[in-house]
PDB file of C-alpha atoms and ligand atoms in Angstrom:
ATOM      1  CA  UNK O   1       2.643   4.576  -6.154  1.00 98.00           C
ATOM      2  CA  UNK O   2       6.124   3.390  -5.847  1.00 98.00           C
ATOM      3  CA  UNK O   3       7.741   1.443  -2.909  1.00 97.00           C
ATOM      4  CA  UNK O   4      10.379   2.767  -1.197  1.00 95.00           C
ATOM      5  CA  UNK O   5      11.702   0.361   1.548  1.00 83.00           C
ATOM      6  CA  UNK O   6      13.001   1.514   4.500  1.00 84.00           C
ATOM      7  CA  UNK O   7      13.089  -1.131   6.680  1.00 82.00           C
ATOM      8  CA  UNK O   8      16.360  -3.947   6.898  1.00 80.00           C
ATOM      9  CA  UNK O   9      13.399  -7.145   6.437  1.00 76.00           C
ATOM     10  CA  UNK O  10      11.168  -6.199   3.824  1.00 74.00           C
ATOM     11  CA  UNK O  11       9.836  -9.150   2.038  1.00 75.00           C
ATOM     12  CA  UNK O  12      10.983  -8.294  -1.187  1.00 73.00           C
ATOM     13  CA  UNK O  13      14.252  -6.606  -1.443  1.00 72.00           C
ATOM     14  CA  UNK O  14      15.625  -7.235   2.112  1.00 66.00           C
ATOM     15  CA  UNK O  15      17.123  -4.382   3.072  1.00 74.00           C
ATOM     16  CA  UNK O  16      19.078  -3.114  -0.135  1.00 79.00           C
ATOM     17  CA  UNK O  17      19.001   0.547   1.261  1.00 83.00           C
ATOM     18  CA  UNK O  18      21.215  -0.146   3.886  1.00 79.00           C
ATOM     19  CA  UNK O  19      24.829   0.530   4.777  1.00 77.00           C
ATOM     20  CA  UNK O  20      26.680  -1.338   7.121  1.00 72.00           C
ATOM     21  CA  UNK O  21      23.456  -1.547   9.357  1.00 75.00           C
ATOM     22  CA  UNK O  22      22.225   1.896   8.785  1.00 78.00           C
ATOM     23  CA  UNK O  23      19.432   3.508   6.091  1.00 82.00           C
ATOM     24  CA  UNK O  24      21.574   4.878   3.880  1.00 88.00           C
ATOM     25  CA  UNK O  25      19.447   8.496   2.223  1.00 93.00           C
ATOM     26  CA  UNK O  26      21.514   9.234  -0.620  1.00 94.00           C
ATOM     27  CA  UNK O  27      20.819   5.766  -2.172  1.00 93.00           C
ATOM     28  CA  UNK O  28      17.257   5.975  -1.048  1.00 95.00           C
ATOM     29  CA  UNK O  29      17.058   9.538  -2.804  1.00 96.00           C
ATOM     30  CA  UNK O  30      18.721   8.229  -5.694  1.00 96.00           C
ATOM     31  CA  UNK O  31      16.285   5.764  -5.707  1.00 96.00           C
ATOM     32  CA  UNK O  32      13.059   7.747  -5.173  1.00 98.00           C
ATOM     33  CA  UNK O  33      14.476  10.142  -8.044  1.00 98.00           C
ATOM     34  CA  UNK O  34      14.619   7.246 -10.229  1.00 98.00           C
ATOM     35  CA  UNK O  35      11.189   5.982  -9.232  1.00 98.00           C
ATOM     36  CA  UNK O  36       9.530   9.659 -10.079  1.00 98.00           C
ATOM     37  CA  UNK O  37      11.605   9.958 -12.955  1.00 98.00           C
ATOM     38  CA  UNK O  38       9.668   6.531 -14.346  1.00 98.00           C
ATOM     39  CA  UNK O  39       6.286   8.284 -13.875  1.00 98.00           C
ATOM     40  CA  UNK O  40       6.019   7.734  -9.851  1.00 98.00           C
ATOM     41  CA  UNK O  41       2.983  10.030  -8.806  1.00 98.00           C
ATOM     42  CA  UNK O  42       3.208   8.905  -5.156  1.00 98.00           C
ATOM     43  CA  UNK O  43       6.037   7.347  -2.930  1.00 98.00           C
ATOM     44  CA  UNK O  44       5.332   5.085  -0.180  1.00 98.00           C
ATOM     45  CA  UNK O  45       7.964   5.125   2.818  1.00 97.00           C
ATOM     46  CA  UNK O  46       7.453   2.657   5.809  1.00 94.00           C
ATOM     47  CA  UNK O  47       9.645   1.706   8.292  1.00 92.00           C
ATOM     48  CA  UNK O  48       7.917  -1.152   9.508  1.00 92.00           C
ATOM     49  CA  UNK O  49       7.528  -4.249   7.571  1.00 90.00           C
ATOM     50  CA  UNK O  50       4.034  -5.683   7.719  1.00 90.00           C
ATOM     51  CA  UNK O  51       4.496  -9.191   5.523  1.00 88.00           C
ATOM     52  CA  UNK O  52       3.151 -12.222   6.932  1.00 90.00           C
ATOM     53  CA  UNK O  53       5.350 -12.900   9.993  1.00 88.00           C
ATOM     54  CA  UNK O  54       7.034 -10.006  10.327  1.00 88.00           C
ATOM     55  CA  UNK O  55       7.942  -8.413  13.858  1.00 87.00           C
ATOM     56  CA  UNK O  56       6.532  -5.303  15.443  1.00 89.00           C
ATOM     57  CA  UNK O  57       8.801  -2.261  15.264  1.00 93.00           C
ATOM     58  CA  UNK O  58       9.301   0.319  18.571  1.00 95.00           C
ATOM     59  CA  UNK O  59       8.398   3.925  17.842  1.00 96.00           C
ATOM     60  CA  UNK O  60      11.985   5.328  18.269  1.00 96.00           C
ATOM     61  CA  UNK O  61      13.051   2.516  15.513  1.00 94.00           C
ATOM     62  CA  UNK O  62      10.317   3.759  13.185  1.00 96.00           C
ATOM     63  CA  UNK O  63      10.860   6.974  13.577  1.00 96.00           C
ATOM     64  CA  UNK O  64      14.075   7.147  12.809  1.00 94.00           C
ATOM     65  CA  UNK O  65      13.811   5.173   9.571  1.00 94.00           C
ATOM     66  CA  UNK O  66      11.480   7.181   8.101  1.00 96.00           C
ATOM     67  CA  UNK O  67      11.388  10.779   9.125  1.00 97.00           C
ATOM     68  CA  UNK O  68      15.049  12.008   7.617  1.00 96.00           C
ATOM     69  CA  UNK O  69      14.052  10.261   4.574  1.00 97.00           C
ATOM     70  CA  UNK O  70      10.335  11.884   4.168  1.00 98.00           C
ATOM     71  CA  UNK O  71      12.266  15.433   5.157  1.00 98.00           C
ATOM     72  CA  UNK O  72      14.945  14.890   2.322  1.00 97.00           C
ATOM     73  CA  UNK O  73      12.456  13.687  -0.463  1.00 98.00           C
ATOM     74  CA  UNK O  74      10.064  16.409   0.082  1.00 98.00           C
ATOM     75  CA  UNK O  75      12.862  18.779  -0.061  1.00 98.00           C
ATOM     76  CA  UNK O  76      13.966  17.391  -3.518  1.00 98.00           C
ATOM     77  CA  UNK O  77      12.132  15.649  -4.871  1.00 98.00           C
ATOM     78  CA  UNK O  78       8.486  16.923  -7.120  1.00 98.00           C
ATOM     79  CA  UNK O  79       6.216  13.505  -5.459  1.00 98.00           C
ATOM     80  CA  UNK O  80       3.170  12.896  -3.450  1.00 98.00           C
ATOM     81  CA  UNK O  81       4.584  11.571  -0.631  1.00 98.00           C
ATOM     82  CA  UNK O  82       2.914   8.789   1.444  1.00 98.00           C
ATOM     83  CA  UNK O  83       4.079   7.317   4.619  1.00 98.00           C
ATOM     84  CA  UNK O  84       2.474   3.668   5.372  1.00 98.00           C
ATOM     85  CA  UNK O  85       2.517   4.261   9.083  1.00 98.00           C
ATOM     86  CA  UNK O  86       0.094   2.898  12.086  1.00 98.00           C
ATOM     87  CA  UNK O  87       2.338   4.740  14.781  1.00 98.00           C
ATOM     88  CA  UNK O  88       0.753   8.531  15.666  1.00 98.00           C
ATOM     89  CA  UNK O  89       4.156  10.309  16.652  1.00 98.00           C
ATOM     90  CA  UNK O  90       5.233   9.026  13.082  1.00 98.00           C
ATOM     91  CA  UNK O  91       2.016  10.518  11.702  1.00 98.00           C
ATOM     92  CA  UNK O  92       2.499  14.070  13.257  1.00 98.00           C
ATOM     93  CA  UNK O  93       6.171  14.255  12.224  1.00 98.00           C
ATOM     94  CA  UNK O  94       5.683  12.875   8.708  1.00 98.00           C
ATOM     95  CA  UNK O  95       3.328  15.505   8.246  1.00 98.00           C
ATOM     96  CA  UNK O  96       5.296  18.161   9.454  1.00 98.00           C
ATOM     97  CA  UNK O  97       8.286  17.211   7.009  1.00 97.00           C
ATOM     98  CA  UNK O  98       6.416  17.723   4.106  1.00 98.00           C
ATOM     99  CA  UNK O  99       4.223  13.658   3.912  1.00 98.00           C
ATOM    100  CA  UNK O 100       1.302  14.415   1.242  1.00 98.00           C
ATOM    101  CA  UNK O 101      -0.979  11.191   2.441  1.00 98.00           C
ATOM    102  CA  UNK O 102      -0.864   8.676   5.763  1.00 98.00           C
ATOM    103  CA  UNK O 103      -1.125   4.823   4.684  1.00 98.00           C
ATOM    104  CA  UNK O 104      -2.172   3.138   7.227  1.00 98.00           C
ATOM    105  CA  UNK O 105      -3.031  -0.737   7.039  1.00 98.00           C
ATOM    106  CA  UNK O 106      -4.143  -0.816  10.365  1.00 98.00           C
ATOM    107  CA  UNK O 107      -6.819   1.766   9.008  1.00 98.00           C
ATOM    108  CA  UNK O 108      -6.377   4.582  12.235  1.00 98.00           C
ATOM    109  CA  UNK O 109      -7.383   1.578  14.901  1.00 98.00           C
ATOM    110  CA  UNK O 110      -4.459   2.792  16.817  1.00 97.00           C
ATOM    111  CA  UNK O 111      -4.890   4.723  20.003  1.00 98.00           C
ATOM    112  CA  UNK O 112      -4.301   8.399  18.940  1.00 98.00           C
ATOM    113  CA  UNK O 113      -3.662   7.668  15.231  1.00 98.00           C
ATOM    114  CA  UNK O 114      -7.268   8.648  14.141  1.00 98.00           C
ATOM    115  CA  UNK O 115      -6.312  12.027  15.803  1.00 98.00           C
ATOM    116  CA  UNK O 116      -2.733  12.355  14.746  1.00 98.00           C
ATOM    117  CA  UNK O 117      -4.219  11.820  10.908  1.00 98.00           C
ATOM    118  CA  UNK O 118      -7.190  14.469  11.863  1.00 98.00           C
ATOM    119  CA  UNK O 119      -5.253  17.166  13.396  1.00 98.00           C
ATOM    120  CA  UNK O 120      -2.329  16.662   9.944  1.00 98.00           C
ATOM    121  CA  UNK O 121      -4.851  17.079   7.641  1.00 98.00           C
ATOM    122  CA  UNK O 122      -3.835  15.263   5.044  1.00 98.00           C
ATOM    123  CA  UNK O 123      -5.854  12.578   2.665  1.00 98.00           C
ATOM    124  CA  UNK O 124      -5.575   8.726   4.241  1.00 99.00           C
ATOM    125  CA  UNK O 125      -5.673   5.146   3.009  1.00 99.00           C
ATOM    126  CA  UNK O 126      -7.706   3.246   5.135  1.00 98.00           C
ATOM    127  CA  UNK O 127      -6.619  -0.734   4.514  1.00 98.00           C
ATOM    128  CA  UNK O 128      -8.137  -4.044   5.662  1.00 98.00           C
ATOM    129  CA  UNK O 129      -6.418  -6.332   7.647  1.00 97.00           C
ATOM    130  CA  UNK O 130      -7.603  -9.364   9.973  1.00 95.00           C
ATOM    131  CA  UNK O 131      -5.230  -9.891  12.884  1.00 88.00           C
ATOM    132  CA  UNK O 132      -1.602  -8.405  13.374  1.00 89.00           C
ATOM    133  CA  UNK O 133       1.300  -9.367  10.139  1.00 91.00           C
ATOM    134  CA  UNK O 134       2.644 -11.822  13.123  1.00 90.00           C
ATOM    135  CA  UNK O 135      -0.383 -14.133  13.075  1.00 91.00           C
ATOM    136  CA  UNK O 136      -2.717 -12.934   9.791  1.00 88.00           C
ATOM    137  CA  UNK O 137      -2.041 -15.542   8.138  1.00 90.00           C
ATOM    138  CA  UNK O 138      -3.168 -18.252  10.582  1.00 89.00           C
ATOM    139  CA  UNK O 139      -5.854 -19.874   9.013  1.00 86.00           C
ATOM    140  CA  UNK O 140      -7.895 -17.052   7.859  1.00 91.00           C
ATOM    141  CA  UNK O 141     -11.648 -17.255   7.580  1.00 95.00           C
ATOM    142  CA  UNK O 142     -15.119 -14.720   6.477  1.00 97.00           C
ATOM    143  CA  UNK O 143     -18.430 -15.282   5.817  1.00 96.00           C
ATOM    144  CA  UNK O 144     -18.441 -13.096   2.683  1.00 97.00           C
ATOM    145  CA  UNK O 145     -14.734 -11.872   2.744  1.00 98.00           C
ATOM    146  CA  UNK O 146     -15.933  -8.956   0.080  1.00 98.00           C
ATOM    147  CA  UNK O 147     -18.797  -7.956   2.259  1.00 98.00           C
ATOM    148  CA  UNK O 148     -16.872  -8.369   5.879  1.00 98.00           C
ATOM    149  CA  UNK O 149     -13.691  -5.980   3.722  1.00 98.00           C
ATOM    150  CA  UNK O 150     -16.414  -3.705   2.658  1.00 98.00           C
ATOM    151  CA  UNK O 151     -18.041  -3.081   5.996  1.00 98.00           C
ATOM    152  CA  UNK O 152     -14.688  -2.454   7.866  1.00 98.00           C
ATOM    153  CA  UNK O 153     -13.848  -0.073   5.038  1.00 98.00           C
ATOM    154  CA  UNK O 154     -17.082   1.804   5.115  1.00 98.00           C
ATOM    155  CA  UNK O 155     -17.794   2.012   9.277  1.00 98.00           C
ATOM    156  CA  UNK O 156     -13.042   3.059   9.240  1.00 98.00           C
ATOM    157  CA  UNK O 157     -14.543   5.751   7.010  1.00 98.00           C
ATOM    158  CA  UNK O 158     -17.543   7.152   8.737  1.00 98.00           C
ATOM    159  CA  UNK O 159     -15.139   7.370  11.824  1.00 98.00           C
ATOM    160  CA  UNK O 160     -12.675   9.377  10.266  1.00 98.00           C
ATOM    161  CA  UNK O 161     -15.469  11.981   8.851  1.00 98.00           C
ATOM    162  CA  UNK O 162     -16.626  12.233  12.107  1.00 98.00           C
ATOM    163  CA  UNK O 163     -13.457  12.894  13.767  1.00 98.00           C
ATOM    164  CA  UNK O 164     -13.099  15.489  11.117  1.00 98.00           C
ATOM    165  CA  UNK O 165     -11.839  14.160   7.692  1.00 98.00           C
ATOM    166  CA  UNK O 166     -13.645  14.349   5.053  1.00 97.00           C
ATOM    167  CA  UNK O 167     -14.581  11.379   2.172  1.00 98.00           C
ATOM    168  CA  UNK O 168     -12.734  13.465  -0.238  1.00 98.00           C
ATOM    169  CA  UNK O 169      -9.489  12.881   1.277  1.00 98.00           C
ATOM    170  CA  UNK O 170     -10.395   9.466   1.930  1.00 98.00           C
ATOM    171  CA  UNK O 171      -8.946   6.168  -0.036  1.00 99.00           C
ATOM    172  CA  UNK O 172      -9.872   2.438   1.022  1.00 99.00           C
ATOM    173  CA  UNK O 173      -7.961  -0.718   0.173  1.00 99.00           C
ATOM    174  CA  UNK O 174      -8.955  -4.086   0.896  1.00 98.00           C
ATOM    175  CA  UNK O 175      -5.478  -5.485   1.867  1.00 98.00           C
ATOM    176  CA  UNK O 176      -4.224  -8.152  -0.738  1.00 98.00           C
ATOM    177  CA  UNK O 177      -2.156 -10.731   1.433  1.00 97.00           C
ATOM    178  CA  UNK O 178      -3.009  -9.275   4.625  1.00 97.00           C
ATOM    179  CA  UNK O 179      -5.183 -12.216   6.726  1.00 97.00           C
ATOM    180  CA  UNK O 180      -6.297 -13.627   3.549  1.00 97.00           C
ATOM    181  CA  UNK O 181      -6.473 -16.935   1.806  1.00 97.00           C
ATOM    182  CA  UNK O 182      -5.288 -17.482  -1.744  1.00 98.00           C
ATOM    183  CA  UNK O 183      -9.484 -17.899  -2.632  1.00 98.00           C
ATOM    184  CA  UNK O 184     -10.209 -14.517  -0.252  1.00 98.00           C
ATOM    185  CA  UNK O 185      -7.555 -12.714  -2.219  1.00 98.00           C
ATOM    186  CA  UNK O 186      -8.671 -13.680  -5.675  1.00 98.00           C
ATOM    187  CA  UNK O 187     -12.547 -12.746  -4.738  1.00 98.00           C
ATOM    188  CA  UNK O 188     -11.711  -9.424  -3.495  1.00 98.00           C
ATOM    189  CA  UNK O 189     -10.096  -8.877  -7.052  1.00 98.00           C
ATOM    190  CA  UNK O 190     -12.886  -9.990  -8.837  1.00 98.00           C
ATOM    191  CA  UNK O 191     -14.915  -8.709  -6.985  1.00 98.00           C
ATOM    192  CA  UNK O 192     -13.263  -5.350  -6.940  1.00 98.00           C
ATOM    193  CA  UNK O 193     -16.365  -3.146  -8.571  1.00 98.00           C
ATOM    194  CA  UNK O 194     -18.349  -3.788  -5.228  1.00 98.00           C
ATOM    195  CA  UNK O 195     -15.525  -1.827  -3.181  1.00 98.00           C
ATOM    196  CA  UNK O 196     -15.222   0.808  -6.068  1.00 98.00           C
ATOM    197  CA  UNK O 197     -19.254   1.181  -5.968  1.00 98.00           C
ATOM    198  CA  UNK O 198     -18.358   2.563  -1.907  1.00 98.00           C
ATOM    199  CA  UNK O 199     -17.660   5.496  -4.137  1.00 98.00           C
ATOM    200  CA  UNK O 200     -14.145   6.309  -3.195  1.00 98.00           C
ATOM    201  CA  UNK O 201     -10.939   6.115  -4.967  1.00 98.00           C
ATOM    202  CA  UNK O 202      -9.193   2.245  -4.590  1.00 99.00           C
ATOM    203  CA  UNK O 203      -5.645   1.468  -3.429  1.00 99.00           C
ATOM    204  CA  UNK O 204      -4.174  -1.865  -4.613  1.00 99.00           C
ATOM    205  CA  UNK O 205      -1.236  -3.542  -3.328  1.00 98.00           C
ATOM    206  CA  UNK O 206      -0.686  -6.819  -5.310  1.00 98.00           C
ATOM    207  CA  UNK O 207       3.223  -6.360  -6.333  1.00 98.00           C
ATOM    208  CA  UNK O 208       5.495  -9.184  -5.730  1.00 98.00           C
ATOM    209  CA  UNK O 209       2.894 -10.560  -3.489  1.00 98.00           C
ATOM    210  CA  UNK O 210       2.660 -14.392  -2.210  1.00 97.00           C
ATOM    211  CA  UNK O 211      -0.179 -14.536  -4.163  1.00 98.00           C
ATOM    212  CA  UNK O 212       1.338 -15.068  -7.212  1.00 98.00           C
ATOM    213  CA  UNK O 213       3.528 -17.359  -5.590  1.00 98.00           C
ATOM    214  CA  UNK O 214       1.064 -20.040  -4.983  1.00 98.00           C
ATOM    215  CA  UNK O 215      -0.451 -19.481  -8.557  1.00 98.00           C
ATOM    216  CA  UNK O 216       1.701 -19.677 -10.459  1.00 98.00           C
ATOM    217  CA  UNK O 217       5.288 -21.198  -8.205  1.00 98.00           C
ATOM    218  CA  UNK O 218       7.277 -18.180  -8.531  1.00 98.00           C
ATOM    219  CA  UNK O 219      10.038 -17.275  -6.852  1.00 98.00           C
ATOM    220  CA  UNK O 220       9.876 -13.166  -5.093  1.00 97.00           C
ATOM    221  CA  UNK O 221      12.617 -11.943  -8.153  1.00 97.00           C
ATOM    222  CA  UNK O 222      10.332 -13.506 -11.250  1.00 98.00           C
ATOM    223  CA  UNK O 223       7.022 -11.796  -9.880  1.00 98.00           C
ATOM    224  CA  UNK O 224       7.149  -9.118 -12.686  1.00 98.00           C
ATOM    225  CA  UNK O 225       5.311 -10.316 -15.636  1.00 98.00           C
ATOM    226  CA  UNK O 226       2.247 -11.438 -12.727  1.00 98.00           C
ATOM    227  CA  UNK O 227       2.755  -8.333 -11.046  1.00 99.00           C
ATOM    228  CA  UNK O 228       2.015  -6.042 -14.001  1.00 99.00           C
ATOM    229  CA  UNK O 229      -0.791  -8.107 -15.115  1.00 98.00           C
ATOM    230  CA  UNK O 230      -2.468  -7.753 -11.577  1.00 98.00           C
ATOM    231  CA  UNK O 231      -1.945  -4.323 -11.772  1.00 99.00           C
ATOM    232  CA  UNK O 232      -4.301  -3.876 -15.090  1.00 98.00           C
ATOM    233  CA  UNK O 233      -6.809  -6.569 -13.898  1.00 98.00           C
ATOM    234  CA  UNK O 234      -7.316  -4.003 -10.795  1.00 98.00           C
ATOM    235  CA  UNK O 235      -7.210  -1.024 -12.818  1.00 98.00           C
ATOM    236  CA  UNK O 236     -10.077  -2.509 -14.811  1.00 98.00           C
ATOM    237  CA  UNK O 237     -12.049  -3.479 -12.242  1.00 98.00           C
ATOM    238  CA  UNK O 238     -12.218   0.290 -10.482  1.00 98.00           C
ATOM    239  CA  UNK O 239      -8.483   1.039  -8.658  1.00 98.00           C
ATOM    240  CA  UNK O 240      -7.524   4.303  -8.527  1.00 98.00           C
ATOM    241  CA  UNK O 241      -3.713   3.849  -7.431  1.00 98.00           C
ATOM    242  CA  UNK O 242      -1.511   0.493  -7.664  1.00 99.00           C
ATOM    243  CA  UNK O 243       1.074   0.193  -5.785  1.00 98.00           C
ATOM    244  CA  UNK O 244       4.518  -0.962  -6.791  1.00 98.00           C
ATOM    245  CA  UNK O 245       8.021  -1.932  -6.243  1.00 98.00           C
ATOM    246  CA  UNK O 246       8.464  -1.630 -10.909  1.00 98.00           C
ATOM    247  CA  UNK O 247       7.144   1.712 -11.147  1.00 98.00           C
ATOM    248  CA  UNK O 248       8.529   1.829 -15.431  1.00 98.00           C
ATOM    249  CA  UNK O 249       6.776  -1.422 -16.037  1.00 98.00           C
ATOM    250  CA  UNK O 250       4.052  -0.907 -13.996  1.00 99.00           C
ATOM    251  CA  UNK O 251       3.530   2.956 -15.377  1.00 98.00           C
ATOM    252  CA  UNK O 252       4.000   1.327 -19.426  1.00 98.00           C
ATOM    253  CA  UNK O 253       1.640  -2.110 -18.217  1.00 98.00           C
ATOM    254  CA  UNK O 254      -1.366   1.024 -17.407  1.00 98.00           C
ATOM    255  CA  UNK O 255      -0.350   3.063 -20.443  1.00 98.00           C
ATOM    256  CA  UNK O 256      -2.212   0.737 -22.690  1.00 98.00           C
ATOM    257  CA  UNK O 257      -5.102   0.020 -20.258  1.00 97.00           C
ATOM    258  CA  UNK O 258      -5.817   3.787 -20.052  1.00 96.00           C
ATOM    259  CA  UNK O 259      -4.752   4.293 -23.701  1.00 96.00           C
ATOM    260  CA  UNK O 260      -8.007   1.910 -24.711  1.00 95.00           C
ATOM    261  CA  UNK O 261     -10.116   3.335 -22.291  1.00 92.00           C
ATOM    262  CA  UNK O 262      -9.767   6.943 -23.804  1.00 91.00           C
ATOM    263  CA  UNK O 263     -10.177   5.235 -27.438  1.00 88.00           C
ATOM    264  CA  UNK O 264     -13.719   3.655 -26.473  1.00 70.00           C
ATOM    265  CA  UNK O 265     -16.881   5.245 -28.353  1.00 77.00           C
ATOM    266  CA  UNK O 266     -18.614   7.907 -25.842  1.00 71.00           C
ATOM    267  CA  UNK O 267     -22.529   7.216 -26.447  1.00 67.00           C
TER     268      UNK O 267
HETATM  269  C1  PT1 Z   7      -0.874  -2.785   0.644  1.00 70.87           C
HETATM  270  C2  PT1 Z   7       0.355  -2.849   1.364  1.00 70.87           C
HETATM  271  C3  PT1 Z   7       0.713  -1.695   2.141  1.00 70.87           C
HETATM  272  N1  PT1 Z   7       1.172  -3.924   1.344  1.00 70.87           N
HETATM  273  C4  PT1 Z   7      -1.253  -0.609   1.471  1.00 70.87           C
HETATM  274  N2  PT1 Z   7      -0.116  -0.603   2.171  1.00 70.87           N
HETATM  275  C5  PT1 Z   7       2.297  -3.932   2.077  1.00 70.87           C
HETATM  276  N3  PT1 Z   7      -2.083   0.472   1.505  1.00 70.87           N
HETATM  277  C6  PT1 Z   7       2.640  -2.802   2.849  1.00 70.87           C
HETATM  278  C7  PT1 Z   7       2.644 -11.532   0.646  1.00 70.87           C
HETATM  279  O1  PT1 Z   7       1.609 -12.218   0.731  1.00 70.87           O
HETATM  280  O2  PT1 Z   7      -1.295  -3.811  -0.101  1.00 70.87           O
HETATM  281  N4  PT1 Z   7      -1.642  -1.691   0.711  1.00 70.87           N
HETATM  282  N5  PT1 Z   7       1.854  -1.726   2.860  1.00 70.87           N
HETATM  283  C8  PT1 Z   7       3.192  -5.150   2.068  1.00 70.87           C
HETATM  284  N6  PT1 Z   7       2.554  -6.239   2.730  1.00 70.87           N
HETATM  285  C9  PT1 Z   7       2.610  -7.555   2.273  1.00 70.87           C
HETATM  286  C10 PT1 Z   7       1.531  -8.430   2.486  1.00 70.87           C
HETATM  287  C11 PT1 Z   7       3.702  -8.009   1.551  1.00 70.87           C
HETATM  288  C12 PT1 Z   7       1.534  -9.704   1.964  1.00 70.87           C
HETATM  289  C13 PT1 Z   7       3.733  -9.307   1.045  1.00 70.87           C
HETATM  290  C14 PT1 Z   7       2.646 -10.161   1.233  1.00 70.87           C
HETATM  291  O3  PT1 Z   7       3.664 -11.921   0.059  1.00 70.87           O
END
């Protein structure tokens, strides 16, 4: 799954599809084409930031960021595309333009947005988060963060296929970096097999991430070589999609993970 950013703050590329204030959609098509082109099976277009700290965005705002954008990629471009999205008027419309999955890192919580997601009926990507991206990271604490992430994930799920979507269009992901501690974020990872053993497919987001910041000192721009190695770590351990800002890398780093798996003896 590659990142498209729509919105002027993201965390890692600050705005670089904009134009004299505006989203500018033939560089963010050019963009997406590239991403597909480097073996992009998925898209993911938000148009609100949720890194640590960022600001809430108004629906209007939202919206408008990432509605012409879904409409023009799903006109021309061959891509599962998902829209990371908590808002349900962004939902409905999404869906109508052509959106093939509804991210949500606020897992549905919203009023209407279980609904919205229902009603489209498309697959969704449930994710954990403690708190709101304005105050997550304020001193974040579990008793068993892999247990309190797993219950969350399971009870989001057994509400959504009772308001009418089933498991199979159902993916959980426990939120890297969202209300989590450097140790809380590097338990879920080990960890990982007890979220895969829920028994539906994994979403990880670990690209670029803080994370790797206060590992290993690195600045946002040299997260690469940590980023791709994340990415295989979490493919091991049971995720079905990663998602990334270096789809190439990313797509070459999993060539030779899945190119040993398919070489080990069948007994
Ligand atoms: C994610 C994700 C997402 N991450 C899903 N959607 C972001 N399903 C946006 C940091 O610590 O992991 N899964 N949508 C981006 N959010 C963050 C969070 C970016 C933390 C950076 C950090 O640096």
């Amino acid at each position: 799954m590659g990142i498209l950013n729509t919105t002027p703050d993201s965390f890692s590329d600050g705005g670089s599809l904009y134009r004299a204030g505006r989203l500018d959609l033939d560089n963010a098509l050019r963009r997406a084409a590239a991403m597909v082109a480097a073996g992009a099976a998925l898209l993911d277009i938000g148009g609100e930031s949720t890194r640590p700290g960022a600001a809430p965005v108004g629906e209007a705002e939202e919206l408008d960021r990432v509605v012409p954008l879904v409409e023009r990629i799903a006109a021309e471009l061959d891509v599962i595309i998902s829209v990371d999205t908590s808002t349900p008027a962004v939902i409905r419309e999404s869906a109508a333009c052509g959106a093939g999955l509804v991210n949500d890192v606020r897992a549905l919580q919203r009023p209407g947005a279980l609904e919205a997601a229902a009603a489209s009926g498309l697959p969704v990507c449930l994710m954990h988060m403690r708190g709101e991206p304005g105050n997550m990271q304020l001193d974040p604490q579990y008793a068993d963060v892999v247990a309190d992430v797993a219950d969350f994930l399971e009870s989001r799920a057994a509400l959504c296929a009772a308001a009418g979507i089933p498991r199979e269009k159902i993916v959980l992901d426990p939120g890297f970096g969202f209300g989590k501690s450097l140790q809380h974020n590097l338990e879920l990872l080990r960890e990982l097999p007890r979220l895969a053993a829920l028994g539906l497919p994994l979403l990880v987001g670990l690209s670029r991430k803080s994370v790797i910041g206060k590992l290993i000192g690195r600045e946002v721009h040299e997260r690469l070589p940590a980023s791709l190695s994340l990415a295989v770590l979490a493919a091991e351990r049971g995720a079905s999609i990663i998602r990334c800002h270096d789809v190439a890398e990313t797509c070459d780093a999993l060539a030779m993970y899945t190119a040993l798996l398919e070489q080990e003896p069948r007994r």
